[in-house]
mmCIF file of C-alpha atoms and ligand atoms in Angstrom:
data_model
loop_
_atom_site.group_PDB
_atom_site.id
_atom_site.type_symbol
_atom_site.label_atom_id
_atom_site.label_comp_id
_atom_site.label_asym_id
_atom_site.label_seq_id
_atom_site.Cartn_x
_atom_site.Cartn_y
_atom_site.Cartn_z
ATOM 1 C CA MET A 1 -17.656 87.506 30.070
ATOM 2 C CA SER A 2 -14.659 86.687 31.961
ATOM 3 C CA ALA A 3 -11.967 84.676 30.775
ATOM 4 C CA PRO A 4 -12.059 80.905 32.193
ATOM 5 C CA VAL A 5 -10.457 80.615 35.479
ATOM 6 C CA PHE A 6 -8.092 77.565 35.507
ATOM 7 C CA HIS A 7 -6.046 76.515 38.518
ATOM 8 C CA PRO A 8 -2.702 74.744 38.740
ATOM 9 C CA THR A 9 -2.902 70.986 38.531
ATOM 10 C CA ILE A 10 -2.114 68.856 41.406
ATOM 11 C CA PRO A 11 0.922 67.351 39.482
ATOM 12 C CA HIS A 12 2.249 71.081 38.909
ATOM 13 C CA LEU A 13 1.985 71.700 42.533
ATOM 14 C CA LEU A 14 3.805 68.664 43.425
ATOM 15 C CA THR A 15 6.490 69.337 41.047
ATOM 16 C CA ARG A 16 6.795 72.954 42.070
ATOM 17 C CA ARG A 17 6.732 71.671 45.801
ATOM 18 C CA ALA A 18 9.534 69.250 45.262
ATOM 19 C CA ALA A 19 11.589 71.568 43.489
ATOM 20 C CA LEU A 20 11.117 74.030 46.440
ATOM 21 C CA LEU A 21 11.847 71.365 48.883
ATOM 22 C CA GLY A 22 15.063 70.581 47.096
ATOM 23 C CA ALA A 23 16.175 74.191 47.464
ATOM 24 C CA GLY A 24 14.813 75.134 50.728
ATOM 25 C CA GLY A 25 13.537 72.207 52.567
ATOM 26 C CA LEU A 26 10.550 72.486 54.875
ATOM 27 C CA LEU A 27 10.650 76.213 54.732
ATOM 28 C CA ALA A 28 9.206 76.247 51.341
ATOM 29 C CA LEU A 29 6.140 74.328 52.150
ATOM 30 C CA PRO A 30 3.776 77.481 52.379
ATOM 31 C CA ALA A 31 4.291 77.875 48.565
ATOM 32 C CA LEU A 32 1.929 75.026 48.299
ATOM 33 C CA GLY A 33 -0.938 76.725 50.317
ATOM 34 C CA ARG A 34 -0.186 79.991 48.214
ATOM 35 C CA ASP A 35 -0.680 78.169 44.800
ATOM 36 C CA ALA A 36 -3.727 76.487 46.032
ATOM 37 C CA ARG A 37 -5.522 79.791 46.612
ATOM 38 C CA PRO A 38 -8.053 80.750 43.889
ATOM 39 C CA GLN A 39 -7.127 82.908 41.023
ATOM 40 C CA PRO A 40 -8.677 86.296 41.207
ATOM 41 C CA THR A 41 -12.057 86.411 39.753
ATOM 42 C CA PRO A 42 -13.475 89.631 38.114
ATOM 43 C CA PRO A 43 -15.214 91.549 40.850
ATOM 44 C CA SER A 44 -18.509 91.440 39.123
ATOM 45 C CA VAL A 45 -18.496 87.759 39.062
ATOM 46 C CA TRP A 46 -19.948 85.427 41.836
ATOM 47 C CA PRO A 47 -19.466 83.241 43.544
ATOM 48 C CA GLN A 48 -15.598 83.368 43.921
ATOM 49 C CA ALA A 49 -13.876 80.036 42.569
ATOM 50 C CA LEU A 50 -11.964 78.001 45.367
ATOM 51 C CA GLN A 51 -11.348 74.542 44.126
ATOM 52 C CA VAL A 52 -11.066 72.781 47.654
ATOM 53 C CA PRO A 53 -13.385 70.506 49.465
ATOM 54 C CA GLY A 54 -16.439 72.779 50.370
ATOM 55 C CA GLY A 55 -15.710 75.292 47.635
ATOM 56 C CA VAL A 56 -16.861 76.032 44.102
ATOM 57 C CA ALA A 57 -15.283 75.382 40.661
ATOM 58 C CA ARG A 58 -16.125 77.759 37.876
ATOM 59 C CA LEU A 59 -15.671 75.917 34.586
ATOM 60 C CA SER A 60 -15.657 77.545 31.166
ATOM 61 C CA LEU A 61 -17.936 75.551 28.751
ATOM 62 C CA GLY A 62 -17.301 77.797 25.932
ATOM 63 C CA PRO A 63 -20.021 79.309 23.306
ATOM 64 C CA ALA A 64 -23.103 77.546 22.469
ATOM 65 C CA ALA A 65 -26.539 78.427 21.023
ATOM 66 C CA THR A 66 -28.311 77.028 23.892
ATOM 67 C CA ARG A 67 -27.496 76.359 27.700
ATOM 68 C CA PRO A 68 -25.549 73.408 27.877
ATOM 69 C CA VAL A 69 -26.745 70.620 30.581
ATOM 70 C CA ALA A 70 -24.052 69.741 32.981
ATOM 71 C CA GLN A 71 -23.909 66.975 35.416
ATOM 72 C CA VAL A 72 -21.616 65.765 38.155
ATOM 73 C CA ARG A 73 -21.194 62.456 39.842
ATOM 74 C CA GLN A 74 -20.751 62.910 43.685
ATOM 75 C CA GLY A 75 -19.396 60.377 46.299
ATOM 76 C CA ASP A 76 -21.136 56.936 45.834
ATOM 77 C CA ALA A 77 -24.625 58.334 44.400
ATOM 78 C CA ASP A 78 -25.687 56.143 41.385
ATOM 79 C CA VAL A 79 -27.419 59.378 39.763
ATOM 80 C CA PRO A 80 -25.599 62.245 38.371
ATOM 81 C CA VAL A 81 -26.662 65.512 39.958
ATOM 82 C CA PRO A 82 -27.435 68.546 37.639
ATOM 83 C CA VAL A 83 -25.025 71.457 37.752
ATOM 84 C CA LEU A 84 -25.767 74.930 37.587
ATOM 85 C CA VAL A 85 -24.726 76.803 34.349
ATOM 86 C CA VAL A 86 -24.866 80.483 33.727
ATOM 87 C CA GLY A 87 -23.856 82.808 30.917
ATOM 88 C CA ASP A 88 -25.042 83.222 27.281
ATOM 89 C CA ALA A 89 -24.424 82.135 23.773
ATOM 90 C CA ILE A 90 -20.929 83.754 23.740
ATOM 91 C CA GLU A 91 -19.672 82.077 26.923
ATOM 92 C CA TRP A 92 -21.197 79.643 29.490
ATOM 93 C CA THR A 93 -19.791 78.815 32.886
ATOM 94 C CA ALA A 94 -20.495 75.721 35.090
ATOM 95 C CA LEU A 95 -20.576 76.352 38.835
ATOM 96 C CA VAL A 96 -19.794 73.193 40.656
ATOM 97 C CA GLY A 97 -20.201 72.847 44.238
ATOM 98 C CA ILE A 98 -17.389 70.498 45.687
ATOM 99 C CA PRO A 99 -18.535 68.215 48.705
ATOM 100 C CA LEU A 100 -16.602 68.695 52.046
ATOM 101 C CA ALA A 101 -15.950 65.173 51.752
ATOM 102 C CA ALA A 102 -14.387 65.134 48.439
ATOM 103 C CA ALA A 103 -10.885 63.700 47.754
ATOM 104 C CA PRO A 104 -8.248 66.139 46.544
ATOM 105 C CA GLY A 105 -7.306 65.241 42.726
ATOM 106 C CA ASP A 106 -8.611 65.037 39.587
ATOM 107 C CA ALA A 107 -12.544 65.347 39.068
ATOM 108 C CA HIS A 108 -15.040 66.292 35.943
ATOM 109 C CA ILE A 109 -18.214 67.215 35.193
ATOM 110 C CA SER A 110 -20.186 65.815 32.054
ATOM 111 C CA VAL A 111 -21.509 68.319 29.552
ATOM 112 C CA VAL A 112 -24.329 67.433 27.018
ATOM 113 C CA GLN A 113 -24.580 69.934 23.877
ATOM 114 C CA THR A 114 -27.307 69.753 21.799
ATOM 115 C CA ASP A 115 -27.094 71.765 18.486
ATOM 116 C CA GLY A 116 -30.305 72.650 17.012
ATOM 117 C CA GLY A 117 -31.433 69.116 15.698
ATOM 118 C CA ASN A 118 -30.544 65.691 16.916
ATOM 119 C CA ALA A 119 -26.906 66.313 17.183
ATOM 120 C CA ARG A 120 -25.963 65.668 20.728
ATOM 121 C CA LYS A 121 -22.379 65.516 22.192
ATOM 122 C CA VAL A 122 -21.305 64.266 25.555
ATOM 123 C CA ARG A 123 -17.878 65.712 26.812
ATOM 124 C CA GLN A 124 -15.990 65.812 29.914
ATOM 125 C CA VAL A 125 -14.667 69.202 31.545
ATOM 126 C CA PRO A 126 -11.991 68.163 33.922
ATOM 127 C CA TYR A 127 -11.075 70.302 37.025
ATOM 128 C CA THR A 128 -8.602 69.494 40.050
ATOM 129 C CA VAL A 129 -9.604 69.767 43.732
ATOM 130 C CA ALA A 130 -6.650 70.974 45.649
ATOM 131 C CA PRO A 131 -6.419 69.843 49.507
ATOM 132 C CA LYS A 132 -7.562 71.905 52.401
ATOM 133 C CA ARG A 133 -7.467 70.833 55.921
ATOM 134 C CA TYR A 134 -9.883 72.301 57.877
ATOM 135 C CA GLN A 135 -9.370 73.029 61.679
ATOM 136 C CA GLU A 136 -11.116 71.034 64.691
ATOM 137 C CA GLN A 137 -13.807 72.571 66.772
ATOM 138 C CA HIS A 138 -14.743 71.351 70.177
ATOM 139 C CA LEU A 139 -18.316 72.152 71.462
ATOM 140 C CA LYS A 140 -20.247 71.414 74.600
ATOM 141 C CA VAL A 141 -23.884 70.818 74.125
ATOM 142 C CA PRO A 142 -26.802 68.893 76.127
ATOM 143 C CA PRO A 143 -25.916 65.321 76.111
ATOM 144 C CA ARG A 144 -29.103 64.249 74.812
ATOM 145 C CA THR A 145 -28.325 66.106 71.434
ATOM 146 C CA VAL A 146 -25.403 63.920 71.104
ATOM 147 C CA ASP A 147 -26.411 60.633 72.383
ATOM 148 C CA LEU A 148 -29.717 60.201 70.843
ATOM 149 C CA SER A 149 -32.715 58.324 72.673
ATOM 150 C CA PRO A 150 -34.363 55.913 70.364
ATOM 151 C CA GLN A 151 -37.418 58.408 69.783
ATOM 152 C CA ASP A 152 -35.108 61.242 68.991
ATOM 153 C CA GLN A 153 -32.989 58.791 66.644
ATOM 154 C CA ALA A 154 -36.257 58.005 64.833
ATOM 155 C CA ARG A 155 -37.312 61.588 64.542
ATOM 156 C CA TYR A 156 -33.931 62.622 63.219
ATOM 157 C CA GLU A 157 -33.969 59.895 60.550
ATOM 158 C CA ARG A 158 -37.487 60.931 59.317
ATOM 159 C CA GLU A 159 -36.276 64.430 59.263
ATOM 160 C CA ARG A 160 -32.987 63.536 57.311
ATOM 161 C CA ASP A 161 -35.047 61.835 54.579
ATOM 162 C CA HIS A 162 -37.235 64.866 54.371
ATOM 163 C CA GLN A 163 -34.427 66.936 54.164
ATOM 164 C CA ALA A 164 -32.846 64.800 51.198
ATOM 165 C CA GLN A 165 -36.143 65.493 49.508
ATOM 166 C CA VAL A 166 -35.963 69.464 49.808
ATOM 167 C CA MET A 167 -32.210 69.125 48.900
ATOM 168 C CA ALA A 168 -33.031 67.682 45.559
ATOM 169 C CA THR A 169 -35.115 70.493 44.405
ATOM 170 C CA TRP A 170 -34.341 71.750 40.921
ATOM 171 C CA SER A 171 -36.144 74.541 39.229
ATOM 172 C CA ALA A 172 -35.275 76.665 36.372
ATOM 173 C CA PRO A 173 -35.638 80.594 36.741
ATOM 174 C CA ALA A 174 -38.675 82.062 35.168
ATOM 175 C CA ASP A 175 -36.636 84.421 32.829
ATOM 176 C CA GLY A 176 -34.358 81.559 31.742
ATOM 177 C CA ASN A 177 -31.274 82.956 33.439
ATOM 178 C CA LEU A 178 -30.171 83.901 36.814
ATOM 179 C CA PRO A 179 -29.502 87.316 38.109
ATOM 180 C CA SER A 180 -26.031 87.931 39.645
ATOM 181 C CA LEU A 181 -25.335 85.565 42.191
ATOM 182 C CA ARG A 182 -23.736 88.085 44.643
ATOM 183 C CA MET A 183 -25.488 87.546 47.652
ATOM 184 C CA GLN A 184 -26.619 90.032 50.540
ATOM 185 C CA VAL A 185 -25.579 89.175 54.125
ATOM 186 C CA PRO A 186 -29.018 87.579 55.536
ATOM 187 C CA VAL A 187 -28.430 89.109 58.803
ATOM 188 C CA PRO A 188 -25.854 91.827 60.082
ATOM 189 C CA GLY A 189 -23.486 90.602 62.896
ATOM 190 C CA ARG A 190 -20.196 88.716 63.372
ATOM 191 C CA ARG A 191 -19.582 86.304 60.826
ATOM 192 C CA SER A 192 -17.646 83.170 61.833
ATOM 193 C CA SER A 193 -15.282 81.515 59.598
ATOM 194 C CA SER A 194 -16.034 78.107 60.842
ATOM 195 C CA PHE A 195 -17.208 76.474 57.341
ATOM 196 C CA GLY A 196 -15.771 73.221 57.109
ATOM 197 C CA LEU A 197 -14.440 72.729 60.946
ATOM 198 C CA ARG A 198 -14.460 69.291 61.871
ATOM 199 C CA ARG A 199 -16.779 69.319 64.763
ATOM 200 C CA VAL A 200 -16.380 67.320 67.895
ATOM 201 C CA PHE A 201 -19.404 67.508 70.381
ATOM 202 C CA ASN A 202 -18.882 66.336 73.751
ATOM 203 C CA GLY A 203 -16.008 64.663 72.669
ATOM 204 C CA GLN A 204 -17.451 62.850 70.121
ATOM 205 C CA PRO A 205 -16.665 63.583 66.320
ATOM 206 C CA ARG A 206 -19.748 64.497 64.260
ATOM 207 C CA ASN A 207 -20.404 66.029 60.645
ATOM 208 C CA PRO A 208 -18.141 68.913 59.746
ATOM 209 C CA HIS A 209 -19.857 72.421 60.196
ATOM 210 C CA SER A 210 -21.277 72.770 56.678
ATOM 211 C CA GLY A 211 -22.396 76.632 57.069
ATOM 212 C CA MET A 212 -21.389 80.043 58.461
ATOM 213 C CA ASP A 213 -22.615 81.092 61.640
ATOM 214 C CA ILE A 214 -23.715 84.680 62.329
ATOM 215 C CA ALA A 215 -23.849 86.000 65.723
ATOM 216 C CA ALA A 216 -27.202 88.059 66.519
ATOM 217 C CA ALA A 217 -29.898 88.547 68.929
ATOM 218 C CA THR A 218 -32.886 86.372 69.062
ATOM 219 C CA GLY A 219 -35.585 88.079 67.211
ATOM 220 C CA THR A 220 -33.047 89.896 64.471
ATOM 221 C CA PRO A 221 -34.832 89.905 60.993
ATOM 222 C CA VAL A 222 -33.280 87.593 58.430
ATOM 223 C CA VAL A 223 -33.609 88.573 54.949
ATOM 224 C CA ALA A 224 -33.242 86.811 51.520
ATOM 225 C CA PRO A 225 -29.810 86.998 49.976
ATOM 226 C CA LEU A 226 -31.140 86.637 46.413
ATOM 227 C CA PRO A 227 -34.723 86.491 44.857
ATOM 228 C CA ALA A 228 -36.113 83.131 46.049
ATOM 229 C CA ARG A 229 -38.935 80.771 46.409
ATOM 230 C CA VAL A 230 -39.606 79.079 49.995
ATOM 231 C CA ILE A 231 -39.163 75.472 49.562
ATOM 232 C CA ASP A 232 -39.273 74.132 53.201
ATOM 233 C CA VAL A 233 -40.437 75.367 56.665
ATOM 234 C CA GLY A 234 -40.164 73.157 59.670
ATOM 235 C CA ASP A 235 -38.872 72.648 63.056
ATOM 236 C CA TYR A 236 -36.033 70.035 63.346
ATOM 237 C CA PHE A 237 -34.070 68.094 65.817
ATOM 238 C CA PHE A 238 -30.674 69.513 65.105
ATOM 239 C CA ASN A 239 -31.400 72.449 63.041
ATOM 240 C CA GLY A 240 -34.445 73.812 65.117
ATOM 241 C CA GLY A 241 -36.446 76.398 63.265
ATOM 242 C CA THR A 242 -35.528 76.075 59.792
ATOM 243 C CA VAL A 243 -36.349 77.765 56.342
ATOM 244 C CA TRP A 244 -34.785 76.535 52.936
ATOM 245 C CA LEU A 245 -34.953 78.754 50.036
ATOM 246 C CA ASP A 246 -34.632 78.030 46.265
ATOM 247 C CA HIS A 247 -32.777 80.482 44.119
ATOM 248 C CA GLY A 248 -32.820 78.344 40.718
ATOM 249 C CA GLN A 249 -30.881 75.754 39.093
ATOM 250 C CA GLY A 250 -29.919 73.740 42.343
ATOM 251 C CA LEU A 251 -28.718 76.889 44.170
ATOM 252 C CA LEU A 252 -30.463 76.601 47.643
ATOM 253 C CA SER A 253 -29.932 78.345 50.970
ATOM 254 C CA MET A 254 -30.878 77.336 54.441
ATOM 255 C CA TYR A 255 -31.456 79.215 57.594
ATOM 256 C CA CYS A 256 -31.364 77.434 61.043
ATOM 257 C CA HIS A 257 -31.898 77.720 64.769
ATOM 258 C CA LEU A 258 -34.662 80.385 64.005
ATOM 259 C CA SER A 259 -37.055 81.575 66.795
ATOM 260 C CA SER A 260 -39.788 82.675 64.155
ATOM 261 C CA MET A 261 -40.603 81.515 60.461
ATOM 262 C CA ASP A 262 -42.639 84.165 58.783
ATOM 263 C CA ALA A 263 -42.821 82.338 55.651
ATOM 264 C CA ARG A 264 -44.746 79.403 53.819
ATOM 265 C CA VAL A 265 -43.731 76.913 51.542
ATOM 266 C CA GLY A 266 -44.378 78.525 48.031
ATOM 267 C CA ASP A 267 -43.871 82.081 48.994
ATOM 268 C CA VAL A 268 -41.891 84.196 46.618
ATOM 269 C CA LEU A 269 -39.156 86.519 48.105
ATOM 270 C CA GLN A 270 -37.423 89.504 46.638
ATOM 271 C CA ALA A 271 -33.690 90.032 47.496
ATOM 272 C CA GLY A 272 -33.718 91.807 50.909
ATOM 273 C CA ALA A 273 -37.135 90.712 52.032
ATOM 274 C CA ALA A 274 -37.363 89.667 55.657
ATOM 275 C CA PHE A 275 -38.636 86.026 56.228
ATOM 276 C CA CYS A 276 -37.550 84.584 59.477
ATOM 277 C CA LYS A 277 -36.066 85.628 62.765
ATOM 278 C CA VAL A 278 -32.572 84.621 64.549
ATOM 279 C CA GLY A 279 -33.073 82.277 67.451
ATOM 280 C CA ALA A 280 -31.527 79.473 69.440
ATOM 281 C CA THR A 281 -33.486 76.435 68.679
ATOM 282 C CA GLY A 282 -32.131 72.891 67.953
ATOM 283 C CA ARG A 283 -28.653 71.879 68.728
ATOM 284 C CA VAL A 284 -27.035 75.216 69.692
ATOM 285 C CA THR A 285 -24.741 77.109 72.185
ATOM 286 C CA GLY A 286 -26.361 80.369 71.756
ATOM 287 C CA PRO A 287 -28.531 82.562 69.493
ATOM 288 C CA HIS A 288 -27.076 82.683 66.142
ATOM 289 C CA LEU A 289 -28.070 82.356 62.420
ATOM 290 C CA HIS A 290 -26.623 79.273 60.825
ATOM 291 C CA TRP A 291 -26.527 80.049 57.147
ATOM 292 C CA GLY A 292 -25.912 77.183 54.672
ATOM 293 C CA VAL A 293 -25.483 77.498 50.877
ATOM 294 C CA MET A 294 -26.118 74.459 48.473
ATOM 295 C CA LEU A 295 -24.971 73.984 44.964
ATOM 296 C CA ASN A 296 -25.597 70.726 43.283
ATOM 297 C CA ARG A 297 -26.950 69.055 46.514
ATOM 298 C CA THR A 298 -23.537 70.000 48.117
ATOM 299 C CA MET A 299 -22.918 72.411 50.974
ATOM 300 C CA VAL A 300 -20.407 75.085 49.998
ATOM 301 C CA ASP A 301 -18.730 77.911 51.881
ATOM 302 C CA PRO A 302 -21.335 80.796 51.964
ATOM 303 C CA SER A 303 -18.614 83.509 52.002
ATOM 304 C CA LEU A 304 -17.680 82.848 48.451
ATOM 305 C CA PHE A 305 -21.119 84.359 47.415
ATOM 306 C CA LEU A 306 -20.549 87.443 49.438
HETATM 307 ZN ZN1 ZN B 1 -23.644 76.409 62.233
#
C-alpha cells in the first residue's frame, strides 16, 4: 500500500509565507497556492487527495486486523457521519469528503478500533483543510426557477427532504471491500471545471455548484463509473430527471437533467453499463450531464476520481 499522504499544516504555510513575504513582498504569495496543492498520490490510487473545501483527504489509519470504523462530524449536524475506509490488515486508509462550506484549518475524524475481544479504542486522526477560493459564475435562467412560487417552493422542500434520505444511504460492499475507486467518465464530452463555483442566478446568489458539467447532446447514453446499485430515480424541480447510484460505504454519485432514466431503484449495474440519457430537464441553460460525487454525505470534486 501507499505511504500516507500528509500535507503541510496551516501554521507551516503561514510561517513560510511570512518568511517569503519578508524577503520578496507580495510576489511571494503564489508560493502559498503551490504549497496547498496535493502531494502526488501513486497512479494506482484513487481518489487523488486534495485537502481543500470540496476535496478529499486520504488519511492513513495504519495496520489493524479488522477494518476500523471512522466517523466525521460535519457542520452543525448532531450525528457523526461514517467515513469510507479502504485497505487491508497491513494498511487502512480513510477517504474523507471535505464539505464546500468547510472552514479552512484543523479538522479530524474519530476512529474506533476493536481488537478481537472487548478492547475498544477511540482515537482522533487530524488533518488540515487548506483554503481555496472558488470563482463566481453568473447564469441566466427562467425567472420561475429563481423566484419560486409557493407551490414550487413546497415541491422543492419535499424533494429536498427526500434527497436527504437518499444521501444518507450507507451500504457495505458484498465482498467486504471496494474495488479500485478510479471512475470511468460517465459520458464523453467537454468537461467543465466548474465544481465549487459560487453561482449567481439572475443576479441572486445561490448554492455553489457541487458537481461537474459534461457537455453532450440530449439522448447521449450515460454509463456507471463504477459498479453500483440504483438507489433513486426521480424528476426534481431543480435537478430534472435524476438518478442516484450507490457504490458502497457512502460513496454515491448523482446524474441530473436527464432526458430518460432507464433504470429502477434496486437495479445492480456493472461499471460501464448505460442506465440513463443526457437531457436538459430542470434548471439548466442547455443539454448537459450534471455529475455529482458524494463521500460521507458531502459533494466532492468528481475530477479527483478520474
Ligand atoms: Zn451542474
